Short mmCIF file of C-alpha atoms in Angstrom, two decimals:
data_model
loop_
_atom_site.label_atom_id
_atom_site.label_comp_id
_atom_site.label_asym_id
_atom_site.label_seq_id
_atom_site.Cartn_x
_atom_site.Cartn_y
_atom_site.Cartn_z
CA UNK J 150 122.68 104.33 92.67
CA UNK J 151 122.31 106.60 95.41
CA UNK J 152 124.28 105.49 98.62
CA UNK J 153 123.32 106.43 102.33
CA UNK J 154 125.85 106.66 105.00
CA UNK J 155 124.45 106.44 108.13
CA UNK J 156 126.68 107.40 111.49
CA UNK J 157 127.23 106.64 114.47
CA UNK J 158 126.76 102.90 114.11
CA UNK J 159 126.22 102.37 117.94
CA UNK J 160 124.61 105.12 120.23
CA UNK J 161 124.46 104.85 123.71
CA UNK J 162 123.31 107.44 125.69
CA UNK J 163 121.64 108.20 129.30
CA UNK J 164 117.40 109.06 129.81
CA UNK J 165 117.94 113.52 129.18
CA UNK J 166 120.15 113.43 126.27
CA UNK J 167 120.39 115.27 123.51
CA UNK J 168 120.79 112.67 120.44
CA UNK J 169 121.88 113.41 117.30
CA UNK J 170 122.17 110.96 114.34
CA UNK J 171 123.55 111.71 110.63
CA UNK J 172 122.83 110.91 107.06
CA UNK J 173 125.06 111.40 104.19
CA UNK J 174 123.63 111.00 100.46
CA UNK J 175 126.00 110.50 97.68
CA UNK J 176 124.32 112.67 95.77
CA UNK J 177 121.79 115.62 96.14
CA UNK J 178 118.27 114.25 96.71
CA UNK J 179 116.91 117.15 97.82
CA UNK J 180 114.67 116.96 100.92
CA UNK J 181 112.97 113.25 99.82
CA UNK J 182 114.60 111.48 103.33
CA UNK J 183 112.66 109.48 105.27
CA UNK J 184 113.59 108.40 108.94
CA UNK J 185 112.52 105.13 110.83
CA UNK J 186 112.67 103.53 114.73
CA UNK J 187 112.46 99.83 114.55
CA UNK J 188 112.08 97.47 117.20
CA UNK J 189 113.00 93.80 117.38
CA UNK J 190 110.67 91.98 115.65
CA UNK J 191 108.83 94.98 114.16
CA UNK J 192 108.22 96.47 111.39
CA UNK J 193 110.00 100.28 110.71
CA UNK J 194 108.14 103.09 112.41
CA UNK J 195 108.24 106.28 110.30
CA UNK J 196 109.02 109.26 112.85
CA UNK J 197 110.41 112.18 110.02
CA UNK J 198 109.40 111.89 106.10
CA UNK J 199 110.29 115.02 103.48
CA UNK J 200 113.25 115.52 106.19
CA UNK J 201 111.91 117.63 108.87
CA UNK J 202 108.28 116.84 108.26
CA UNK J 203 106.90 115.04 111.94
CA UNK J 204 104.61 111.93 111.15
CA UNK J 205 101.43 112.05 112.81
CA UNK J 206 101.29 111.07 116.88
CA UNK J 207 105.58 110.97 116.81
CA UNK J 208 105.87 112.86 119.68
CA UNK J 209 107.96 116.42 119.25
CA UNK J 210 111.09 115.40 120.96
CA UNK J 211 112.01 114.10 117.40
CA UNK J 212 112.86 116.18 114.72
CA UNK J 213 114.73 116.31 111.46
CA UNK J 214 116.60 119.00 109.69
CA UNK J 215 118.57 118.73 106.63
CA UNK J 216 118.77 118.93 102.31
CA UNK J 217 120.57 117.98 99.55
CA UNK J 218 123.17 115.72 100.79
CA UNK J 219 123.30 116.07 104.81
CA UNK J 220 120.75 115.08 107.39
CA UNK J 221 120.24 114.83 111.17
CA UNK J 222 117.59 113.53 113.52
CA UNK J 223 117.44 114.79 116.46
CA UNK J 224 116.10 113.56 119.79
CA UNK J 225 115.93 116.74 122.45
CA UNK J 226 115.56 114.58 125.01
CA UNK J 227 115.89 110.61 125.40
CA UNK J 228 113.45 109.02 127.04
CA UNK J 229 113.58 104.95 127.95
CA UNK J 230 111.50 103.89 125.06
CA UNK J 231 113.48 105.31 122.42
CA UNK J 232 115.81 102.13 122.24
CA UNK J 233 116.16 100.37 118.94
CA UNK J 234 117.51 101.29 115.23
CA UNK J 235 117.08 103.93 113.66
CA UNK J 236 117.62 104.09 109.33
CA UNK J 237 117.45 107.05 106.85
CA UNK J 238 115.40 106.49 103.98
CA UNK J 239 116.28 108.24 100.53
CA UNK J 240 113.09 108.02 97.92
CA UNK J 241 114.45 110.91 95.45
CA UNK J 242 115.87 108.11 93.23
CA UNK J 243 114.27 104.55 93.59
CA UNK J 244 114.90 103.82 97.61
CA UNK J 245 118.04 103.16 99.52
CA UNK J 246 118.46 103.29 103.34
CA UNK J 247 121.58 104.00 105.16
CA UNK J 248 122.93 100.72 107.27
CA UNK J 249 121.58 101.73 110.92
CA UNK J 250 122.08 103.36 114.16
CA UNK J 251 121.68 101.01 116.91
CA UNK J 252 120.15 103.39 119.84
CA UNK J 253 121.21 102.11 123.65
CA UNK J 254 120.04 103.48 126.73
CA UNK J 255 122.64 103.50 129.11
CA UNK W 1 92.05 103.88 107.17
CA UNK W 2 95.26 103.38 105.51
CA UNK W 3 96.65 98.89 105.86
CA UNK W 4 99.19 96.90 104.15
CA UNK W 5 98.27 93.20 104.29
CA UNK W 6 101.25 90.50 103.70
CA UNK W 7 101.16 87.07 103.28
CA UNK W 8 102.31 84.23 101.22
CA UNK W 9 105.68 83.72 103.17
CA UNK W 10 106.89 80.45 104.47
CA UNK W 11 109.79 77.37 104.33
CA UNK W 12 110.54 76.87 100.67
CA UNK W 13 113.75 74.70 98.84
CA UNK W 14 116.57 76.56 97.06
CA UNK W 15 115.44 77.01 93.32
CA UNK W 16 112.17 77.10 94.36
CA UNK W 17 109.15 80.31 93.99
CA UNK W 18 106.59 81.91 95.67
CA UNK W 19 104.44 84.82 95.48
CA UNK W 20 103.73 87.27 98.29
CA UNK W 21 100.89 89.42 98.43
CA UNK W 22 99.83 92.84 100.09
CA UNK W 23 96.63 93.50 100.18
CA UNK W 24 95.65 96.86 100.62
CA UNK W 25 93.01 98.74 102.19
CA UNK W 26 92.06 102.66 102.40
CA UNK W 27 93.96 103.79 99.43
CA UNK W 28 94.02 102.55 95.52
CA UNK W 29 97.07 101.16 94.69
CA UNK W 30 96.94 102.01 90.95
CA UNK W 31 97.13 105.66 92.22
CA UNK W 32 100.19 104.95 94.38
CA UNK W 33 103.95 103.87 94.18
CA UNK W 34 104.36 100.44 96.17
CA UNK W 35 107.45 98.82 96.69
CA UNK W 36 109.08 95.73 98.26
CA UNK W 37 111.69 96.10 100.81
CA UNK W 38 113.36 93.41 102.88
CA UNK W 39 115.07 92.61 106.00
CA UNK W 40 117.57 89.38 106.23
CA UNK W 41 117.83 88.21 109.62
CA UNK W 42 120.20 90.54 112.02
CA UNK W 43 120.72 93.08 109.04
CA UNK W 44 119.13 96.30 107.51
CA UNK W 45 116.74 97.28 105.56
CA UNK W 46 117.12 96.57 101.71
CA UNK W 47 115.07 97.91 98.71
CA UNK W 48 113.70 95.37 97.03
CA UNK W 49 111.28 96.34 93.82
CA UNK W 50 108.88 98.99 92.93
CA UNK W 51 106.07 99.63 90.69
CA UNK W 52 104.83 103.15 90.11
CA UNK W 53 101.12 104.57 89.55
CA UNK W 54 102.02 104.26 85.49
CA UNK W 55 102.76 101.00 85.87
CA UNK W 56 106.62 101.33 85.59
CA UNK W 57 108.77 99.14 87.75
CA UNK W 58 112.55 99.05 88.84
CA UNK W 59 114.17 96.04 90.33
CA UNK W 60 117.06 95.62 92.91
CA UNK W 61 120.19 94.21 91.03
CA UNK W 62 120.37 91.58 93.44
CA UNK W 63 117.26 90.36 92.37
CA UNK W 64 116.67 91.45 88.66
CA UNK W 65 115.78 88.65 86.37
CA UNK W 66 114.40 86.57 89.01
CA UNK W 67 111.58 88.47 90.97
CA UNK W 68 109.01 90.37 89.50
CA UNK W 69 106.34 92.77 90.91
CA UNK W 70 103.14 93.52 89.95
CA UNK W 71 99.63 94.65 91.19
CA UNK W 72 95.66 93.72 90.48
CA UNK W 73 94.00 96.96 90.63
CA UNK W 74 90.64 95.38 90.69
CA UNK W 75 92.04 92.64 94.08
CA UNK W 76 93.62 96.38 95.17
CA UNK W 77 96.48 93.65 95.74
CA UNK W 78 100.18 94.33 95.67
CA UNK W 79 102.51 91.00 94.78
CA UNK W 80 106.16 89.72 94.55
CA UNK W 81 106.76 86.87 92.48
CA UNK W 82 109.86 85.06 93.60
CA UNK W 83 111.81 82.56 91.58
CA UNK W 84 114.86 80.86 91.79
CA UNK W 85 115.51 81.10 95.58
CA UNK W 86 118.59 81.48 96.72
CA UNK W 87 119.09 81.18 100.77
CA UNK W 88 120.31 85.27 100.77
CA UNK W 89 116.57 85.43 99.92
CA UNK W 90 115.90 84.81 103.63
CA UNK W 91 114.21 87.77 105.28
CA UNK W 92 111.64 89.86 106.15
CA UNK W 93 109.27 91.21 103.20
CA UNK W 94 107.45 94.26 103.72
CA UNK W 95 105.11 95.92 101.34
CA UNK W 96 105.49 99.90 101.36
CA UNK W 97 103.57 102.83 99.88
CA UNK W 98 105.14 106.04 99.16
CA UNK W 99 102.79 108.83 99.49
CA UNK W 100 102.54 112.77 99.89
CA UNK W 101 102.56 112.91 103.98
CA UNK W 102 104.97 110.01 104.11
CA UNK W 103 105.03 105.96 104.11
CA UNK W 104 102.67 103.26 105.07
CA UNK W 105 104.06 100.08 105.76
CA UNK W 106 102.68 96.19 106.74
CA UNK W 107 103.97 94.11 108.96
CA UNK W 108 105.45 91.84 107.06
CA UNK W 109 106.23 88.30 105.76
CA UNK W 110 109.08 85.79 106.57
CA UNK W 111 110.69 83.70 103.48
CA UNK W 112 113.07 81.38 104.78
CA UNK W 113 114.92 79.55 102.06
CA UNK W 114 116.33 76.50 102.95
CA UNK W 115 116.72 72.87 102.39
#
């Protein structure tokens, strides 16, 4: 199976910042990465899918960039609603997610 | 417009089943690949099953041999038949379709298993 490692594990950072958030596939899975905000008590939000493509209304602080093994999302600029976690999603071979990045705003 | 429907969660006993549904709307699901992922209290996300447009399906290992997913093309229903419950079962359930600008997901069902 295809494992995700996901770093940091804990983010905290101050309304301006430039974020930047990792994902490391054990194996090539070309550019079929997926990335998520969640919210307690919500479901996952998709923000990036096919790496650096931007879902629909996401607004364009948030981007991806990234194949074959290495990934980063990117937020240019925090803003105070961009608290929560944030997971990678692999779907190149069956689906596996990394373990989280839990966003602060200091 | 694209929706994922769940329901069917609730309290159920150790050894015990149920069967979650997703209905969908806006899309066909014998055209798509749907899957089941999960989310125990406090943790991450976790892949649960999927079934693809052929029909083909690939389980977790934590739960092969004991849940099963299928679809009813004509219901346009997605489902998850759970059996022998075990209390890691407890989470979250959302249904999920993969598709070429991205995912769709529902909102999601709670399973608490418990006696």
């Amino acid at each position: 199976d295809i494992q995700m490692t996901q770093s940091p594990s804990t983010l905290s950072a101050s309304v301006g910042d430039r974020v930047t958030i990792t994902c490391r596939a054990s194996q090539s899975i070309s550019i079929w990465l997926a990335w998520y905000q969640q919210k307690p008590g919500k479901a996952p939000k998709l923000l990036i899918y096919k790496a650096s493509s931007l879902e629909s209304g996401v607004p364009s602080r948030f981007s991806g960039s990234g194949s074959g093994t290495e990934f980063t999302l990117t937020i240019s600029s925090l803003q105070p609603d961009d608290f929560g976690t944030y997971y990678c999603q692999q779907y190149s071979t069956y689906i596996t997610f990394g373990q989280g990045t839990r966003l602060e705003i200091k | 417009e694209v929706q994922l429907v769940e329901s069917g969660g609730g309290l159920i006993q150790p050894g015990g089943s149920l069967r979650l549904s997703c209905a969908a709307s806006g899309f066909a699901v014998s055209s798509n690949y749907l899957s089941w992922v999960r989310q125990a209290p406090g943790k991450g996300l976790e892949f649960v099953s999927l079934i693809y447009s052929g029909g083909g399906t690939y389980d977790a290992d934590s739960v092969k041999g004991r849940f099963t997913i299928s679809r009813d093309n004509s219901k346009n229903t997605l489902y998850l038949q759970m059996n022998s419950l075990r209390a890691e079962d407890t989470a979250v359930y959302y249904c999920a379709r993969q598709h070429n600008s991205g995912w769709n997901w529902g909102q999601g069902t709670l399973v608490t298993v418990s006696s």
